[in-house]
Structures are given as C-alpha cells and as structure tokens.
Amino acid sequence: MTIINENYLKLRAGYLFPEIGRRVREFAAANPDKDIIRMGIGDVTQPLSSAIIKAFHEGVEEMGNKSTFKGYGPEQGYDFLREAIATNDYKLRGVEISADEIFVSDGSKCDTGNIQEIFGNVNIIAICDPVYPVYADTTVMSGKTGICQPNGYFDNIVYMPCNEGNGFIPELPDTRPDLIFLCFPNNPTGTVATKEVLKLWVDYAIANKSIILYDAAYEAFITDPSIPHSIFEIDGAKSVAIEFRSFSKTAGFTGTRCAFTVIPNELMAYDKTGNPVAVKPLWMRRQTTKFNGVSYPVQKAAAAIYSEQGKKEVKELISYYLENAEIIRESLAASGFQVFGGRNAPYVWVKTKNNLTSWEFFDKLLNEINVVGTPGSGFGPAGEGYFRFSAFADRENVTKAMDRIKLLSF
Ligand SMILES: *Cc1c(COP(=O)(O)O)cnc(C)c1O
C-alpha cells in the first residue's frame, strides 16, 4: 500500500483561476457574440524586447557550434548574469550584494516554495491575508500547518490581515513567527512598503530571530524614488532576510523562465540546541542536489536586460503597464469606486459597491459588461468585498473595459 503525503490532502482545491475559467467559458458558450475582455490573470501581454531577443538568438547559435557549445552551467548561474545583477540591482542602489550570494533559478514561484525545505517543520510561518496563494499552499505541502478551518484559515499559520484600516500593510503579529513572507509591491493589493515600514519588519525579525522571505517580483514597477526596491536597502536586513526576484514581470519572462534568489552570507538560522547555522550553504546544497540550472540562452537573454538598450526597453515596457494601471485607477475612481494600489505596481485593488461579494461583482462585470477580473476573496478571507484588476493587458482593451465600467449601475 502506497501512502501519499497527507499534507496534500489538507490543501483546498485550486479554486480561484479554474473557477474564473469555468465561469468565463460558460458565459462565452452562451453568448458567442460577446467581446470578452480579460483583465484577470497576472500574466504579461507584451513580447520580449529586441535587445533580449537578440541575445536569446545569439545564445541559441552558440549552443549549435562546437567551439561555443555549453553543457551544464555553473551551479548558481553564469557569472556574467550574477555580476550584472549584483551591479545593477544592488550596487547601483547602494547595496553590497556579491555575486556569490545570488542564485539564478527558473522562477520565483518555485524558489518561494522550495526554500521552506531547508527550514524545520516546527517553524511558524506568517503570511498576509490577502496573499499570493503560493506561500500558503507550499507551507501546507511542507507539513508546517494543521488543517484548514471553515473560515479559510489553516491552523499553525499566523495570518496578517491587510485591509483599509491598516492601508493594506501588515501589522506586527501578536504571535511570534519564525518565517515571515512579505511581498512588495504587493500582489494582489498593489500597495508598496516605505523604508519605515520595512525597517519596522527588519527590526522585528532581528529582535525575534525570525527570517523575512521578501518577494520583490514587482520591484521594477517602482517609480517613486523614496520607495525601496530591495529589503537589503534597510540596515541590518542582510542578517534576517532572503530576497526573491524574477524577470517574469520585469521583462516579460513568464514564458521564458528566469529569476534569482539572494541569500546573504551572514544570514543565520539555528539548530535545535540554538547554535547558529548559515542558511546559504544549505540552499546551495539543496539546489545542487535537486536543480541543474537555467538554460544558457535564457541566462544570456536575461543578462541583456542590463545592457543600455535593454534597460531602456524594459523601462518602456514597465511604463506601458503603469500607464494602463493609471487609466484603470482614474476610470474606476471617476465611476465612484474606492481604489487602492496601481501606483508603483501593476495591480489595482478596488472595493466593490453596495457590499457585493467579490464573486457577485465578478459575475456582474462578466454578465453586464463582459469584463473579467479577479475576485479578491480568492486571495484570502480578508480579500472579500474587493476585486483585482491587472494592468497586464493591451491598451486598447484597457480603455475599452474602462469605458464599459461607466455603464455599470448599482
Ligand atoms: C508573478 C509572481 C512571481 C513570479 O513568479 P515566477 O515563477 O518567477 O514567474 C513571484 N511572486 C509573485 C507574488 C508573483 O505574482
């Protein structure tokens, strides 16, 4: 008899995006003449820029020549990419991160999940509510939680509600967690964290010997110079934080796959007797055992983001989505909605009207104006009554969708 990993049975069904898909398919089948605009799933729509594609092609050509062919690459990623990251993403912002603290990977989704493997299951994890579902589900899979209660909360997870009252910024929890997931600019609320907010968390982690797992997948959308791009811009953070970055949203790599994780040399966790243990070598051991790196052409394409032309193109790409976000914000506000986020971030978080639930609002939008967004309740109980609009869409569709929003009556 083969016994499965019982933790998987604790998971709730992957409900959100399949359910959105089901409702949209049903509506489309019943209304084949309707032009449905999708602003739901957080996936980019614009192609890879020309500097990136050129490097990608060159990488492929090199793989086809005996003299430039490459087999397995260096374990943490090619030096040319890690050096470019260390210089451009950190040194130029006044942060000293060395290339040997950077691990190139095929995605932040897997890194944020896999990282839990190197930490014991006695650890208590804190996550925001609403939240990117990956943090919660991978915590459950790893065996660090109890069962899911009818209110949607798992036993042994510390939930940090983010709501209008706290400006969608989590407050320091009453129960001390060992690992704290933070994501800024935030998915799904589109809020950003100031230096003061991050300093509060870093100081808390230092005082409590906790570790912050900082997801900065959307840092490229920050245009306000006072907002930190990296948690390592905060004094002391290198002793208490791991940072996850991805080229997915920065440069349209969702289908190309390249990301990286930064684990500072000085980051320590503890063994059972309280002796400090360096975290980086454990992640190195994990990755070299279970992962064989990102393909050479993809790393070469990623490095092109840091070329002069690449930087310019990425900036244009980000501006395009940020302008979408601004159009969404303004249109919704003009129609009397309460809007949050959408500045320095590609997501606009909106409060429904007339106390409609997130799913009631979803159905109203789909049925009456044929626009698809994401119900806030799908990101956690505190998301109920909210709705996420994604700026990852074509401009034409954004303006069309926003014109239709004006037609809604409540
Ligand atoms: C899109 C996204 C990522 C990036 O995931 P990849 O696996 O690198 O594509 C990471 N974190 C959040 C919160 C995201 O929304």
Coordinates of C-alpha atoms and ligand atoms in Angstrom, one line a residue:
M1 CA 0.0 0.0 0.0
T2 CA 1.5 3.3 -1.0
I3 CA 0.8 6.2 1.3
I4 CA 0.7 9.7 -0.1
N5 CA 2.0 12.8 1.5
E6 CA -1.0 13.5 3.7
N7 CA -0.2 17.3 3.8
Y8 CA -1.6 17.4 0.2
L9 CA -5.0 16.3 1.5
K10 CA -5.1 19.4 3.7
L11 CA -5.0 21.7 0.7
R12 CA -8.1 23.3 -0.5
A13 CA -8.9 22.7 -4.2
G14 CA -7.1 25.1 -6.5
Y15 CA -10.2 27.1 -6.8
L16 CA -9.6 30.6 -8.0
F17 CA -8.3 30.5 -11.5
P18 CA -10.1 27.3 -12.6
E19 CA -13.4 28.8 -11.3
I20 CA -12.8 32.0 -13.2
G21 CA -12.1 30.0 -16.3
R22 CA -15.2 27.9 -15.8
R23 CA -17.5 30.9 -15.4
V24 CA -15.9 32.7 -18.4
R25 CA -16.2 29.6 -20.6
E26 CA -19.8 29.1 -19.7
F27 CA -20.7 32.7 -20.4
A28 CA -18.8 32.7 -23.7
A29 CA -20.6 29.5 -24.8
A30 CA -24.0 31.0 -24.0
N31 CA -23.0 34.4 -25.6
P32 CA -20.7 33.7 -28.6
D33 CA -21.2 37.2 -30.0
K34 CA -19.8 39.0 -26.9
D35 CA -16.4 40.5 -26.9
I36 CA -14.9 39.4 -23.5
I37 CA -12.0 41.5 -22.1
R38 CA -9.8 39.6 -19.8
M39 CA -8.0 41.5 -17.0
G40 CA -7.9 38.7 -14.5
I41 CA -4.8 36.5 -14.6
G42 CA -1.5 38.3 -13.7
D43 CA 0.4 37.4 -16.9
V44 CA 2.2 39.8 -19.2
T45 CA 1.0 40.5 -22.7
Q46 CA 3.8 42.4 -24.4
P47 CA 6.6 40.4 -26.2
L48 CA 10.3 40.2 -25.3
S49 CA 12.1 43.4 -26.3
S50 CA 14.6 43.5 -29.2
A51 CA 17.8 43.6 -27.0
I52 CA 16.6 40.5 -25.2
I53 CA 15.6 38.6 -28.3
K54 CA 18.9 39.4 -30.0
A55 CA 20.8 38.0 -27.0
F56 CA 18.5 35.0 -26.9
H57 CA 19.2 34.2 -30.6
E58 CA 22.9 34.6 -30.0
G59 CA 22.8 32.2 -27.1
V60 CA 21.0 29.6 -29.3
E61 CA 23.5 30.0 -32.1
E62 CA 26.4 29.4 -29.6
M63 CA 24.8 26.2 -28.5
G64 CA 24.9 25.0 -32.1
N65 CA 28.7 25.5 -32.6
K66 CA 31.3 23.0 -31.3
S67 CA 33.6 25.9 -30.1
T68 CA 30.9 27.7 -28.1
F69 CA 28.6 24.9 -27.1
K70 CA 27.9 24.6 -23.4
G71 CA 26.8 21.7 -21.2
Y72 CA 25.9 22.1 -17.6
G73 CA 26.5 25.6 -16.4
P74 CA 27.9 26.9 -13.1
E75 CA 25.7 25.8 -10.2
Q76 CA 24.4 29.3 -9.1
G77 CA 24.1 30.6 -12.6
Y78 CA 26.6 32.2 -15.1
D79 CA 29.0 34.8 -13.7
F80 CA 28.0 37.3 -16.4
L81 CA 24.4 37.2 -15.2
R82 CA 25.1 37.2 -11.4
E83 CA 27.7 40.0 -11.8
A84 CA 25.2 42.1 -13.8
I85 CA 22.6 41.5 -11.1
A86 CA 24.9 42.4 -8.3
T87 CA 26.0 45.6 -10.0
N88 CA 22.7 46.9 -11.5
D89 CA 20.1 45.7 -9.0
Y90 CA 22.2 46.2 -5.9
K91 CA 25.5 48.2 -6.1
L92 CA 23.9 51.0 -8.1
R93 CA 21.3 51.3 -5.4
G94 CA 24.0 51.4 -2.7
V95 CA 23.6 47.8 -1.5
E96 CA 26.5 45.5 -1.3
I97 CA 25.5 42.1 -2.5
S98 CA 28.1 39.9 -4.0
A99 CA 27.6 37.6 -7.0
D100 CA 28.2 34.5 -4.7
E101 CA 25.1 35.4 -2.7
I102 CA 22.9 35.2 -5.8
F103 CA 21.2 32.0 -7.1
V104 CA 19.8 32.1 -10.6
S105 CA 16.7 29.9 -11.0
D106 CA 13.8 29.2 -13.3
G107 CA 11.3 31.1 -11.2
S108 CA 10.3 32.8 -8.0
K109 CA 7.3 30.6 -7.6
C110 CA 9.4 27.5 -7.2
D111 CA 12.0 29.4 -5.1
T112 CA 9.5 30.8 -2.6
G113 CA 8.0 27.3 -2.2
N114 CA 11.2 25.3 -2.2
I115 CA 13.0 27.5 0.3
Q116 CA 10.8 26.0 3.0
E117 CA 12.6 22.7 2.6
I118 CA 15.7 24.0 4.4
F119 CA 13.8 25.2 7.4
G120 CA 12.4 22.8 10.0
N121 CA 8.7 22.0 10.2
V122 CA 8.5 23.3 13.8
N123 CA 8.7 26.8 12.3
I124 CA 5.6 29.0 12.4
I125 CA 5.0 30.9 9.2
A126 CA 3.4 34.3 8.9
I127 CA 1.6 35.4 5.7
C128 CA -0.6 38.3 4.7
D129 CA -4.3 38.0 4.1
P130 CA -5.0 38.5 1.1
V131 CA -1.9 36.8 -0.3
Y132 CA -0.2 35.3 -3.3
P133 CA -1.6 31.7 -2.8
V134 CA 1.8 30.0 -3.4
Y135 CA 3.2 31.0 0.1
A136 CA 0.2 29.4 1.9
D137 CA -0.1 26.3 -0.2
T138 CA 3.6 25.4 -0.2
T139 CA 3.6 25.9 3.6
V140 CA 0.8 23.4 3.8
M141 CA 2.6 21.0 1.5
S142 CA 5.8 21.2 3.5
G143 CA 3.9 20.0 6.6
K144 CA 4.2 23.1 8.7
T145 CA 0.4 23.6 9.2
G146 CA -2.6 21.9 10.7
I147 CA -5.9 21.6 8.8
C148 CA -7.9 24.3 7.1
Q149 CA -10.7 25.7 9.2
P150 CA -14.1 26.6 7.8
N151 CA -13.1 30.3 7.9
G152 CA -10.4 29.5 5.3
Y153 CA -7.5 29.8 7.7
F154 CA -5.1 26.9 8.3
D155 CA -4.1 26.0 11.9
N156 CA -0.4 27.0 12.7
I157 CA -0.2 29.8 10.2
V158 CA -0.1 33.3 11.5
Y159 CA -2.3 35.4 9.3
M160 CA -1.7 39.2 9.0
P161 CA -4.9 40.8 7.7
C162 CA -4.3 43.7 5.3
N163 CA -7.3 46.0 5.0
E164 CA -8.3 49.5 4.5
G165 CA -7.7 50.2 8.2
N166 CA -4.0 49.5 8.0
G167 CA -3.6 50.7 4.4
F168 CA -3.1 47.1 3.3
I169 CA 0.2 47.0 5.2
P170 CA 0.5 44.0 7.6
E171 CA 0.9 44.9 11.3
L172 CA 3.5 43.2 13.5
P173 CA 1.8 40.0 14.7
D174 CA 0.9 39.1 18.3
T175 CA 2.2 35.6 17.9
R176 CA 5.9 35.4 17.1
P177 CA 6.5 33.8 13.7
D178 CA 9.8 32.2 12.6
L179 CA 9.4 32.9 8.9
I180 CA 7.6 35.9 7.5
F181 CA 6.5 36.2 3.9
L182 CA 6.3 39.8 2.7
C183 CA 5.7 40.9 -0.9
F184 CA 6.1 44.5 -2.1
P185 CA 4.9 45.9 -4.4
N186 CA 2.1 43.6 -3.4
N187 CA 0.2 41.1 -5.4
P188 CA -2.9 41.3 -5.1
T189 CA -3.4 44.8 -3.5
G190 CA -0.8 46.8 -5.4
T191 CA 0.4 48.5 -2.3
V192 CA 4.1 49.4 -1.7
A193 CA 6.1 49.5 1.5
T194 CA 8.1 52.6 2.6
K195 CA 11.5 52.4 4.1
E196 CA 9.9 53.0 7.5
V197 CA 7.6 50.0 7.1
L198 CA 10.4 47.7 6.1
K199 CA 12.6 48.9 8.9
L200 CA 9.9 48.0 11.4
W201 CA 9.9 44.5 10.0
V202 CA 13.7 44.1 9.9
D203 CA 14.0 45.3 13.5
Y204 CA 11.2 42.9 14.5
A205 CA 13.0 40.0 12.7
I206 CA 16.3 40.9 14.4
A207 CA 14.7 41.1 17.8
N208 CA 12.8 37.8 17.4
K209 CA 15.4 35.8 15.5
S210 CA 12.9 35.4 12.6
I211 CA 13.7 35.4 8.9
I212 CA 11.9 37.5 6.3
L213 CA 11.2 35.9 3.0
Y214 CA 10.9 39.0 0.8
D215 CA 9.2 38.7 -2.6
A216 CA 10.2 41.6 -4.8
A217 CA 8.8 40.2 -8.1
Y218 CA 7.3 43.6 -8.9
E219 CA 10.2 45.9 -7.8
A220 CA 10.7 47.1 -11.4
F221 CA 7.3 48.9 -11.2
I222 CA 8.5 51.3 -8.5
T223 CA 9.0 54.8 -9.9
D224 CA 8.8 56.7 -6.7
P225 CA 12.4 57.3 -5.6
S226 CA 11.6 57.1 -1.9
I227 CA 10.3 53.5 -2.1
P228 CA 12.9 50.8 -1.6
H229 CA 13.3 48.2 -4.3
S230 CA 15.1 45.7 -2.1
I231 CA 14.7 44.8 1.5
F232 CA 18.5 44.9 1.7
E233 CA 18.3 48.7 1.4
I234 CA 17.3 48.5 5.1
D235 CA 20.1 48.4 7.7
G236 CA 20.5 45.0 9.2
A237 CA 18.4 43.2 6.7
K238 CA 21.2 41.1 5.4
S239 CA 21.2 39.2 8.7
V240 CA 17.5 38.4 8.6
A241 CA 16.2 38.3 5.0
I242 CA 16.1 36.3 1.8
E243 CA 15.0 38.2 -1.3
F244 CA 13.3 36.7 -4.3
R245 CA 13.4 38.5 -7.7
S246 CA 12.1 37.5 -11.1
F247 CA 12.4 38.6 -14.7
S248 CA 8.8 37.4 -15.3
K249 CA 7.0 40.7 -14.7
T250 CA 10.1 42.9 -15.1
A251 CA 10.9 41.9 -18.7
G252 CA 8.1 39.6 -19.8
F253 CA 9.8 36.3 -18.9
T254 CA 6.8 34.5 -17.7
G255 CA 7.1 32.0 -20.6
T256 CA 10.9 32.2 -20.9
R257 CA 11.6 31.5 -17.2
C258 CA 14.4 33.2 -15.2
A259 CA 14.6 34.5 -11.7
F260 CA 17.0 34.7 -8.8
T261 CA 17.2 34.5 -5.1
V262 CA 19.6 36.4 -2.8
I263 CA 20.8 34.7 0.4
P264 CA 23.4 36.9 2.2
N265 CA 26.4 35.1 3.6
E266 CA 25.6 36.5 7.1
L267 CA 22.1 35.1 7.3
M268 CA 21.8 32.6 10.1
A269 CA 19.2 30.1 11.3
Y270 CA 19.7 27.8 14.3
D271 CA 20.0 24.1 15.1
K272 CA 17.9 22.5 17.9
T273 CA 20.4 23.5 20.5
G274 CA 20.5 27.1 19.4
N275 CA 23.8 27.2 17.6
P276 CA 23.7 29.4 14.5
V277 CA 23.8 27.7 11.1
A278 CA 24.5 29.6 7.9
V279 CA 21.5 29.4 5.6
K280 CA 23.2 30.0 2.2
P281 CA 25.2 26.7 2.2
L282 CA 22.1 24.8 2.9
W283 CA 20.3 26.4 -0.1
M284 CA 23.4 25.7 -2.2
R285 CA 23.3 22.0 -1.1
R286 CA 19.6 21.8 -1.9
Q287 CA 19.9 23.5 -5.3
T288 CA 22.9 21.5 -6.4
T289 CA 21.2 18.3 -5.5
K290 CA 17.7 19.0 -7.0
F291 CA 18.3 21.6 -9.7
N292 CA 20.6 21.8 -12.6
G293 CA 20.3 25.5 -13.6
V294 CA 18.6 27.7 -16.2
S295 CA 19.5 27.2 -19.9
Y296 CA 22.4 29.2 -21.2
P297 CA 20.4 31.1 -23.9
V298 CA 17.8 32.2 -21.3
Q299 CA 20.5 33.4 -18.9
K300 CA 22.1 35.3 -21.8
A301 CA 18.7 36.8 -22.7
A302 CA 18.2 37.8 -19.0
A303 CA 21.7 39.5 -18.9
A304 CA 20.7 41.6 -21.9
I305 CA 18.1 43.4 -19.6
Y306 CA 21.1 45.1 -18.0
S307 CA 22.6 46.4 -21.3
E308 CA 22.0 50.0 -22.1
Q309 CA 19.4 49.2 -24.8
G310 CA 17.9 46.5 -22.6
K311 CA 17.4 48.9 -19.7
K312 CA 15.7 51.4 -22.0
E313 CA 13.4 48.8 -23.4
V314 CA 12.5 47.4 -20.1
K315 CA 11.7 50.9 -18.8
E316 CA 9.3 51.5 -21.8
L317 CA 7.6 48.1 -21.1
I318 CA 7.1 48.9 -17.5
S319 CA 5.8 52.4 -18.3
Y320 CA 3.3 50.9 -20.7
Y321 CA 1.8 48.7 -17.9
L322 CA 2.0 51.5 -15.4
E323 CA 0.0 53.8 -17.7
N324 CA -2.6 51.0 -18.0
A325 CA -2.7 50.9 -14.2
E326 CA -3.2 54.7 -14.1
I327 CA -6.0 54.5 -16.6
I328 CA -7.7 51.8 -14.6
R329 CA -7.3 53.8 -11.4
E330 CA -8.7 57.0 -12.8
S331 CA -11.6 55.4 -14.6
L332 CA -12.7 53.4 -11.5
A333 CA -12.3 56.4 -9.3
A334 CA -14.3 58.6 -11.7
S335 CA -17.0 55.9 -11.6
G336 CA -17.1 56.3 -7.8
F337 CA -15.2 53.3 -6.8
Q338 CA -12.7 53.2 -3.9
V339 CA -9.4 52.3 -5.5
F340 CA -6.1 51.2 -3.9
G341 CA -2.7 50.3 -5.3
G342 CA -1.9 50.7 -9.0
R343 CA 0.9 53.2 -8.4
N344 CA 4.4 51.7 -8.4
A345 CA 2.6 48.4 -9.0
P346 CA 0.7 46.7 -11.9
Y347 CA -2.4 45.8 -9.8
V348 CA -5.4 47.9 -8.9
W349 CA -7.4 46.8 -5.9
V350 CA -10.9 48.1 -5.8
K351 CA -13.7 47.9 -3.3
T352 CA -17.0 46.5 -4.8
K353 CA -20.1 48.7 -4.4
N354 CA -23.3 48.0 -2.5
N355 CA -21.5 45.4 -0.4
L356 CA -21.4 43.0 -3.2
T357 CA -19.2 40.0 -2.5
S358 CA -16.1 39.6 -4.7
W359 CA -17.8 36.8 -6.7
E360 CA -21.1 38.7 -7.1
F361 CA -19.1 41.6 -8.5
F362 CA -17.2 39.2 -10.8
D363 CA -20.5 37.9 -12.2
K364 CA -21.9 41.4 -12.6
L365 CA -18.9 42.5 -14.6
L366 CA -18.9 39.4 -16.7
N367 CA -22.6 39.4 -17.5
E368 CA -23.3 43.1 -17.9
I369 CA -20.1 44.5 -19.5
N370 CA -18.1 41.3 -20.4
V371 CA -15.0 42.2 -18.4
V372 CA -13.1 39.6 -16.4
G373 CA -11.1 40.5 -13.3
T374 CA -10.1 38.5 -10.2
P375 CA -12.3 38.2 -7.1
G376 CA -10.4 39.4 -4.0
S377 CA -11.7 36.7 -1.8
G378 CA -9.7 34.2 -3.9
F379 CA -6.6 35.6 -2.3
G380 CA -7.8 35.0 1.3
P381 CA -10.8 35.8 3.6
A382 CA -9.7 39.4 4.1
G383 CA -10.0 40.0 0.3
E384 CA -13.8 39.5 0.4
G385 CA -15.6 42.5 -1.0
Y386 CA -12.6 43.5 -3.1
F387 CA -11.6 42.9 -6.7
R388 CA -8.2 42.9 -8.5
F389 CA -7.7 44.5 -11.9
S390 CA -4.5 43.6 -13.7
A391 CA -2.7 46.2 -15.8
F392 CA -1.1 43.4 -17.8
A393 CA -3.3 43.9 -20.8
D394 CA -3.3 45.6 -24.2
R395 CA -4.0 49.4 -24.0
E396 CA -6.9 49.1 -26.4
N397 CA -8.6 46.5 -24.1
V398 CA -7.9 48.6 -21.0
T399 CA -9.6 51.7 -22.4
K400 CA -12.5 49.6 -23.8
A401 CA -13.0 47.9 -20.5
M402 CA -12.9 51.2 -18.6
D403 CA -15.4 52.7 -21.0
R404 CA -17.7 49.8 -20.2
I405 CA -17.3 50.2 -16.4
K406 CA -19.0 53.6 -16.8
L407 CA -22.1 51.8 -18.0
L408 CA -22.5 49.8 -14.8
S409 CA -25.3 50.7 -12.5
F410 CA -25.8 49.5 -8.9
Ligands
LIG1 C1 4.3 36.6 -10.8 C2 4.8 36.5 -9.4 C3 6.1 35.9 -9.2 C4 7.0 35.4 -10.3 O1 6.9 34.1 -10.4 P1 7.9 33.3 -11.5 O2 7.8 31.9 -11.1 O3 9.2 33.9 -11.4 O4 7.2 33.6 -12.8 C5 6.5 35.9 -7.9 N1 5.8 36.4 -6.8 C6 4.6 36.9 -7.1 C7 3.8 37.5 -5.9 C8 4.1 37.0 -8.4 O5 2.9 37.5 -8.6

